[in-house]
Amino acid sequence: MFRGMLIEKDEQGYRAAVKDIDESALPEGDVTVNVQYSTLNYKDGLAITGKGPVVRQFPMVPGIDLVGVVAQSDSNKFVVGDTVLLNGFGVGEVHCGGLAQKARLKSDWLIKLPKAFSARQTMAIGTAGYTAMLCVIALEKNGVTPDKGEILVTGANGGVGSFAIAILAKLGYQVVASTGRADQVDYLKGLGAKEVIDRQLLSEPGRPLAKERWAGAVDSVGSHTLANICASIKYGGTVAACGLAQGMDLPATVMPFILRGVTLAGIDSVMRPISDREEAWQRLGEIFANPSEQAMFDNISTEINLNGVIQAAEELMAGKIRGRIVVDVNG
């Protein structure tokens, strides 16, 4: 038996609770991991609170991230004692995830712990930081260099936004952060934002084309916000879109794309090939190589245990969480 967060749905309704789980309930996989840390992401919040149709199989252990030590392996890729990392691949949705003390997984989903980080640090980064890195790589590959001008980051006080600001600032970009939380200005400037703007400037319906301002953007909001960003991107600029906090619609026109050559780069972190994941984690290790830089992770993240997950999920859905939530599943 091991402890874990379990989501169930039956004639009694939809519910989530920390329970003792029998190891026989673990799904198929060729690697069994003793989990050290997991995280609480927006998708996990939707799953635990039932506010979004994330879970597609019940019962389910949520948690789209995990890091832990291999306890059993039928794969030639990993041996007992290896520390491994997982982000996404449908874990926590269709395959039991990281918010438990044990997980059984497919070896094709795992990478070894990056040398630059401790196990806890990888979860302070987690899917949010890894996704932010993928967004920045997309901007770079489309020619958005620091000399091109300002980069906008929306949903700035969230996990993706926080890491996007920190990464971009470290690489020499001028970062403007958009947030609805005026009390977080000092936090965002501490991460490297040179300016903080109110999200309402972008969240209402706008014009098909606006004044050119942004050389690029990292957007985790979607809907009218994304449409307004595209309308105000400079000629040849790129928007990396990775979220839908405002909505999944895109009330835009083709004008920014055909008149200004704007690129809208969709960023999927869930099914990303292993090679892309390894590149992103390698870059993160290079950017935050020094212990003094890694100290920033403590400012971005808060640690809880399994018993605090349900309350934290409710607060996350209410927009009260800043940065990252790391879950010590053994705490």
CSV table of C-alpha atoms in Angstrom, one decimal:
chain,number,residue,atom,x,y,z
A,1,MET,CA,0.0,0.0,0.0
A,2,PHE,CA,1.1,3.6,-0.6
A,3,ARG,CA,-0.5,7.0,-0.1
A,4,GLY,CA,-1.8,9.1,-2.9
A,5,MET,CA,-4.4,11.5,-4.2
A,6,LEU,CA,-7.3,9.5,-5.8
A,7,ILE,CA,-10.1,10.9,-8.0
A,8,GLU,CA,-13.2,8.8,-8.2
A,9,LYS,CA,-16.4,9.1,-10.1
A,10,ASP,CA,-19.5,6.9,-9.6
A,11,GLU,CA,-23.1,7.1,-8.6
A,12,GLN,CA,-22.0,9.0,-5.5
A,13,GLY,CA,-20.5,11.7,-7.6
A,14,TYR,CA,-17.1,13.2,-8.4
A,15,ARG,CA,-14.6,13.4,-5.5
A,16,ALA,CA,-10.9,13.6,-4.7
A,17,ALA,CA,-9.2,12.5,-1.5
A,18,VAL,CA,-5.9,11.2,-0.1
A,19,LYS,CA,-6.1,7.5,0.3
A,20,ASP,CA,-4.1,4.3,0.8
A,21,ILE,CA,-3.8,2.7,-2.6
A,22,ASP,CA,-2.9,-0.9,-3.3
A,23,GLU,CA,0.1,-1.4,-5.6
A,24,SER,CA,-2.0,-3.8,-7.6
A,25,ALA,CA,-4.1,-0.8,-8.8
A,26,LEU,CA,-1.2,0.7,-10.6
A,27,PRO,CA,-1.5,0.7,-14.4
A,28,GLU,CA,0.7,-1.1,-16.9
A,29,GLY,CA,4.2,0.1,-17.4
A,30,ASP,CA,7.8,-1.2,-17.6
A,31,VAL,CA,9.2,1.1,-14.9
A,32,THR,CA,8.0,1.5,-11.3
A,33,VAL,CA,9.1,4.7,-9.5
A,34,ASN,CA,9.2,5.6,-5.9
A,35,VAL,CA,8.0,9.2,-6.3
A,36,GLN,CA,9.8,12.0,-4.4
A,37,TYR,CA,8.1,15.1,-5.6
A,38,SER,CA,5.2,16.1,-7.8
A,39,THR,CA,3.5,19.4,-8.5
A,40,LEU,CA,0.1,21.1,-8.7
A,41,ASN,CA,-0.5,22.6,-12.2
A,42,TYR,CA,-3.6,24.3,-13.6
A,43,LYS,CA,-4.6,21.0,-15.3
A,44,ASP,CA,-4.2,19.2,-12.0
A,45,GLY,CA,-6.4,21.9,-10.4
A,46,LEU,CA,-9.1,21.3,-13.0
A,47,ALA,CA,-8.9,17.5,-12.4
A,48,ILE,CA,-9.0,17.6,-8.6
A,49,THR,CA,-11.8,20.2,-8.3
A,50,GLY,CA,-13.8,18.7,-11.2
A,51,LYS,CA,-14.0,22.1,-12.9
A,52,GLY,CA,-12.7,20.7,-16.2
A,53,PRO,CA,-13.0,17.4,-18.1
A,54,VAL,CA,-9.4,16.5,-17.6
A,55,VAL,CA,-9.7,13.0,-16.2
A,56,ARG,CA,-10.9,10.5,-18.8
A,57,GLN,CA,-10.5,7.3,-16.8
A,58,PHE,CA,-11.5,6.5,-13.2
A,59,PRO,CA,-10.2,6.0,-10.6
A,60,MET,CA,-7.2,8.3,-11.3
A,61,VAL,CA,-4.2,9.6,-9.5
A,62,PRO,CA,-3.7,13.1,-10.8
A,63,GLY,CA,-0.3,14.8,-11.2
A,64,ILE,CA,1.2,15.6,-14.6
A,65,ASP,CA,4.7,16.0,-13.2
A,66,LEU,CA,6.9,13.7,-11.1
A,67,VAL,CA,10.4,12.9,-10.1
A,68,GLY,CA,11.6,9.8,-8.3
A,69,VAL,CA,13.9,6.9,-8.1
A,70,VAL,CA,13.4,3.7,-10.2
A,71,ALA,CA,12.4,0.8,-7.9
A,72,GLN,CA,11.8,-1.8,-10.7
A,73,SER,CA,12.6,-1.7,-14.4
A,74,ASP,CA,11.9,-4.0,-17.3
A,75,SER,CA,13.5,-1.5,-19.7
A,76,ASN,CA,17.0,-1.3,-20.9
A,77,LYS,CA,16.9,2.5,-20.7
A,78,PHE,CA,16.8,2.7,-16.9
A,79,VAL,CA,18.1,0.7,-14.0
A,80,VAL,CA,17.1,0.5,-10.3
A,81,GLY,CA,18.4,3.5,-8.5
A,82,ASP,CA,18.2,5.9,-11.5
A,83,THR,CA,16.4,9.2,-10.7
A,84,VAL,CA,13.9,10.0,-13.5
A,85,LEU,CA,11.7,12.9,-14.5
A,86,LEU,CA,8.3,12.9,-16.2
A,87,ASN,CA,6.2,15.8,-17.6
A,88,GLY,CA,2.9,15.1,-19.4
A,89,PHE,CA,2.3,12.2,-21.8
A,90,GLY,CA,-1.3,12.0,-20.5
A,91,VAL,CA,-0.2,11.1,-17.0
A,92,GLY,CA,-2.8,12.3,-14.5
A,93,GLU,CA,-5.4,12.2,-17.2
A,94,VAL,CA,-5.5,8.6,-18.7
A,95,HIS,CA,-2.7,7.1,-16.7
A,96,CYS,CA,-2.1,7.4,-13.0
A,97,GLY,CA,0.2,10.3,-12.2
A,98,GLY,CA,2.6,11.8,-9.8
A,99,LEU,CA,0.5,12.8,-6.8
A,100,ALA,CA,1.2,9.5,-5.0
A,101,GLN,CA,4.2,7.8,-3.4
A,102,LYS,CA,4.5,5.3,-6.2
A,103,ALA,CA,3.9,5.3,-10.0
A,104,ARG,CA,4.2,2.7,-12.8
A,105,LEU,CA,5.1,4.3,-16.1
A,106,LYS,CA,6.3,3.6,-19.6
A,107,SER,CA,10.0,4.1,-20.0
A,108,ASP,CA,9.4,6.0,-23.3
A,109,TRP,CA,8.0,8.9,-21.2
A,110,LEU,CA,10.9,9.3,-18.9
A,111,ILE,CA,14.2,11.2,-19.0
A,112,LYS,CA,17.0,11.0,-16.4
A,113,LEU,CA,17.3,13.7,-13.8
A,114,PRO,CA,19.2,16.7,-15.4
A,115,LYS,CA,22.6,17.0,-13.9
A,116,ALA,CA,22.2,20.7,-13.1
A,117,PHE,CA,19.3,20.2,-10.7
A,118,SER,CA,18.2,18.4,-7.6
A,119,ALA,CA,15.0,16.4,-7.7
A,120,ARG,CA,13.1,19.1,-5.9
A,121,GLN,CA,14.4,21.8,-8.2
A,122,THR,CA,13.1,19.9,-11.3
A,123,MET,CA,9.6,20.0,-9.7
A,124,ALA,CA,9.9,23.7,-8.9
A,125,ILE,CA,10.5,24.1,-12.6
A,126,GLY,CA,8.1,21.3,-13.6
A,127,THR,CA,5.8,21.4,-16.7
A,128,ALA,CA,5.4,25.1,-16.3
A,129,GLY,CA,9.1,25.9,-16.6
A,130,TYR,CA,9.7,23.3,-19.2
A,131,THR,CA,6.8,24.7,-21.3
A,132,ALA,CA,8.2,28.3,-20.8
A,133,MET,CA,11.5,27.0,-22.1
A,134,LEU,CA,9.8,25.5,-25.2
A,135,CYS,CA,8.1,28.9,-25.8
A,136,VAL,CA,11.4,30.7,-25.7
A,137,ILE,CA,13.0,28.2,-28.0
A,138,ALA,CA,10.2,28.8,-30.5
A,139,LEU,CA,10.8,32.5,-30.4
A,140,GLU,CA,14.5,32.0,-30.9
A,141,LYS,CA,14.0,29.6,-33.9
A,142,ASN,CA,11.8,32.2,-35.5
A,143,GLY,CA,14.4,34.9,-35.3
A,144,VAL,CA,13.1,36.8,-32.3
A,145,THR,CA,16.4,38.0,-30.7
A,146,PRO,CA,16.9,40.4,-27.8
A,147,ASP,CA,17.7,43.3,-30.1
A,148,LYS,CA,14.3,43.1,-31.8
A,149,GLY,CA,12.4,44.8,-29.0
A,150,GLU,CA,10.0,44.1,-26.1
A,151,ILE,CA,8.7,40.6,-25.3
A,152,LEU,CA,5.2,40.3,-23.7
A,153,VAL,CA,4.5,37.6,-21.2
A,154,THR,CA,0.8,37.1,-20.2
A,155,GLY,CA,-0.5,35.2,-17.1
A,156,ALA,CA,2.7,36.5,-15.6
A,157,ASN,CA,2.3,35.5,-12.0
A,158,GLY,CA,1.5,31.9,-12.9
A,159,GLY,CA,4.1,29.1,-13.3
A,160,VAL,CA,4.6,29.4,-17.1
A,161,GLY,CA,4.6,33.2,-16.9
A,162,SER,CA,7.0,33.3,-13.9
A,163,PHE,CA,9.6,31.1,-15.6
A,164,ALA,CA,9.1,32.8,-19.0
A,165,ILE,CA,10.0,36.1,-17.5
A,166,ALA,CA,13.1,34.7,-15.6
A,167,ILE,CA,14.3,32.8,-18.7
A,168,LEU,CA,13.9,35.7,-21.1
A,169,ALA,CA,15.5,38.2,-18.7
A,170,LYS,CA,18.5,36.0,-18.2
A,171,LEU,CA,18.9,35.8,-22.0
A,172,GLY,CA,18.9,39.6,-22.3
A,173,TYR,CA,15.4,40.3,-23.5
A,174,GLN,CA,13.3,43.3,-22.5
A,175,VAL,CA,10.3,41.7,-20.8
A,176,VAL,CA,6.9,43.3,-20.2
A,177,ALA,CA,4.6,41.3,-17.8
A,178,SER,CA,0.8,41.3,-18.0
A,179,THR,CA,-1.1,40.4,-14.8
A,180,GLY,CA,-4.4,41.0,-13.1
A,181,ARG,CA,-2.8,41.1,-9.7
A,182,ALA,CA,-1.4,44.5,-8.9
A,183,ASP,CA,0.1,43.2,-5.6
A,184,GLN,CA,2.6,41.1,-7.6
A,185,VAL,CA,4.5,43.9,-9.3
A,186,ASP,CA,7.5,43.6,-7.1
A,187,TYR,CA,7.6,39.8,-7.5
A,188,LEU,CA,7.5,40.1,-11.3
A,189,LYS,CA,10.1,42.8,-11.5
A,190,GLY,CA,12.3,40.7,-9.2
A,191,LEU,CA,12.1,37.9,-11.8
A,192,GLY,CA,13.3,40.4,-14.5
A,193,ALA,CA,10.3,42.2,-15.9
A,194,LYS,CA,11.1,45.8,-16.8
A,195,GLU,CA,7.5,46.8,-16.9
A,196,VAL,CA,4.2,45.4,-15.6
A,197,ILE,CA,0.9,46.1,-17.3
A,198,ASP,CA,-2.7,45.4,-16.3
A,199,ARG,CA,-4.2,42.4,-18.2
A,200,GLN,CA,-7.4,44.4,-18.9
A,201,LEU,CA,-5.5,46.3,-21.5
A,202,LEU,CA,-5.5,43.0,-23.5
A,203,SER,CA,-8.5,41.0,-22.3
A,204,GLU,CA,-11.3,43.0,-24.0
A,205,PRO,CA,-12.3,42.8,-27.7
A,206,GLY,CA,-9.9,44.8,-29.8
A,207,ARG,CA,-9.2,45.8,-33.4
A,208,PRO,CA,-8.0,43.4,-36.1
A,209,LEU,CA,-4.7,45.4,-36.3
A,210,ALA,CA,-3.3,47.6,-33.5
A,211,LYS,CA,-0.1,49.7,-33.2
A,212,GLU,CA,3.0,47.5,-33.5
A,213,ARG,CA,4.7,47.0,-30.1
A,214,TRP,CA,5.8,43.5,-29.3
A,215,ALA,CA,8.7,41.7,-31.0
A,216,GLY,CA,7.3,38.5,-29.6
A,217,ALA,CA,5.1,37.1,-26.8
A,218,VAL,CA,4.6,34.1,-24.6
A,219,ASP,CA,0.9,33.7,-24.0
A,220,SER,CA,-0.8,31.3,-21.6
A,221,VAL,CA,-4.2,33.0,-21.7
A,222,GLY,CA,-5.8,32.7,-25.2
A,223,SER,CA,-9.1,34.2,-26.3
A,224,HIS,CA,-9.3,38.0,-26.7
A,225,THR,CA,-5.9,38.4,-25.0
A,226,LEU,CA,-4.2,36.3,-27.7
A,227,ALA,CA,-6.1,38.0,-30.5
A,228,ASN,CA,-5.0,41.4,-29.2
A,229,ILE,CA,-1.4,40.3,-28.9
A,230,CYS,CA,-1.3,39.1,-32.5
A,231,ALA,CA,-2.8,42.4,-33.6
A,232,SER,CA,0.1,44.3,-31.9
A,233,ILE,CA,3.1,42.2,-32.8
A,234,LYS,CA,5.8,43.9,-34.9
A,235,TYR,CA,6.4,42.8,-38.5
A,236,GLY,CA,7.8,39.3,-38.6
A,237,GLY,CA,7.3,38.7,-34.9
A,238,THR,CA,6.2,35.5,-33.2
A,239,VAL,CA,3.7,34.6,-30.5
A,240,ALA,CA,4.3,31.3,-28.6
A,241,ALA,CA,0.8,30.2,-27.4
A,242,CYS,CA,0.6,27.5,-24.7
A,243,GLY,CA,-2.5,28.1,-22.6
A,244,LEU,CA,-6.2,29.0,-22.5
A,245,ALA,CA,-6.8,30.5,-19.0
A,246,GLN,CA,-9.2,33.1,-20.5
A,247,GLY,CA,-10.7,30.7,-23.0
A,248,MET,CA,-10.1,28.4,-25.9
A,249,ASP,CA,-11.6,30.7,-28.5
A,250,LEU,CA,-9.5,32.9,-30.8
A,251,PRO,CA,-11.6,35.9,-31.9
A,252,ALA,CA,-9.0,37.2,-34.4
A,253,THR,CA,-8.6,37.9,-38.1
A,254,VAL,CA,-5.9,36.8,-40.6
A,255,MET,CA,-4.7,40.4,-41.0
A,256,PRO,CA,-1.7,40.2,-38.6
A,257,PHE,CA,-0.5,37.0,-40.3
A,258,ILE,CA,-0.8,38.1,-43.9
A,259,LEU,CA,-0.1,41.8,-43.6
A,260,ARG,CA,2.7,41.7,-41.0
A,261,GLY,CA,4.0,38.2,-41.4
A,262,VAL,CA,3.3,37.3,-37.8
A,263,THR,CA,3.9,33.7,-36.7
A,264,LEU,CA,1.6,32.0,-34.2
A,265,ALA,CA,3.6,29.1,-32.7
A,266,GLY,CA,1.5,26.5,-30.9
A,267,ILE,CA,3.4,25.0,-28.0
A,268,ASP,CA,2.4,21.5,-26.9
A,269,SER,CA,4.2,20.2,-23.9
A,270,VAL,CA,2.2,17.0,-23.3
A,271,MET,CA,3.2,14.8,-26.2
A,272,ARG,CA,6.5,16.5,-27.1
A,273,PRO,CA,9.2,14.2,-28.4
A,274,ILE,CA,11.9,13.1,-25.9
A,275,SER,CA,14.6,14.9,-28.0
A,276,ASP,CA,12.7,18.3,-27.5
A,277,ARG,CA,12.3,17.6,-23.8
A,278,GLU,CA,16.0,16.9,-23.4
A,279,GLU,CA,16.9,20.1,-25.3
A,280,ALA,CA,14.6,22.1,-23.1
A,281,TRP,CA,15.9,20.7,-19.9
A,282,GLN,CA,19.5,21.1,-21.1
A,283,ARG,CA,18.9,24.7,-21.9
A,284,LEU,CA,17.3,25.3,-18.5
A,285,GLY,CA,20.4,23.8,-16.9
A,286,GLU,CA,22.6,26.1,-18.9
A,287,ILE,CA,20.5,29.2,-18.1
A,288,PHE,CA,20.2,28.5,-14.4
A,289,ALA,CA,23.6,26.8,-13.9
A,290,ASN,CA,24.8,28.7,-10.8
A,291,PRO,CA,23.5,28.0,-7.3
A,292,SER,CA,22.8,31.7,-6.8
A,293,GLU,CA,20.5,31.7,-9.9
A,294,GLN,CA,18.8,28.5,-8.7
A,295,ALA,CA,17.9,30.2,-5.4
A,296,MET,CA,15.2,32.0,-7.5
A,297,PHE,CA,13.3,28.7,-7.6
A,298,ASP,CA,12.5,29.1,-3.9
A,299,ASN,CA,10.9,32.5,-4.6
A,300,ILE,CA,8.8,31.0,-7.5
A,301,SER,CA,7.7,27.8,-5.7
A,302,THR,CA,5.9,26.9,-2.5
A,303,GLU,CA,6.1,23.4,-1.0
A,304,ILE,CA,3.1,21.4,0.4
A,305,ASN,CA,2.3,17.8,1.2
A,306,LEU,CA,-0.4,15.5,-0.1
A,307,ASN,CA,-2.8,16.7,2.7
A,308,GLY,CA,-2.6,20.3,1.4
A,309,VAL,CA,-3.3,19.5,-2.3
A,310,ILE,CA,-7.1,19.8,-2.3
A,311,GLN,CA,-7.1,23.3,-0.6
A,312,ALA,CA,-4.3,24.4,-2.9
A,313,ALA,CA,-6.2,23.2,-6.0
A,314,GLU,CA,-9.2,25.3,-4.9
A,315,GLU,CA,-6.9,28.4,-4.4
A,316,LEU,CA,-5.3,27.7,-7.8
A,317,MET,CA,-8.7,27.7,-9.5
A,318,ALA,CA,-9.5,31.0,-7.7
A,319,GLY,CA,-6.4,32.7,-9.0
A,320,LYS,CA,-4.8,33.0,-5.6
A,321,ILE,CA,-1.7,30.9,-6.3
A,322,ARG,CA,1.6,32.6,-7.4
A,323,GLY,CA,4.2,30.7,-9.3
A,324,ARG,CA,4.7,26.9,-8.6
A,325,ILE,CA,3.3,24.4,-6.1
A,326,VAL,CA,5.8,21.6,-5.3
A,327,VAL,CA,4.2,18.6,-3.6
A,328,ASP,CA,6.4,16.4,-1.3
A,329,VAL,CA,4.4,13.2,-1.6
A,330,ASN,CA,6.2,11.7,1.4
A,331,GLY,CA,5.9,14.7,3.7
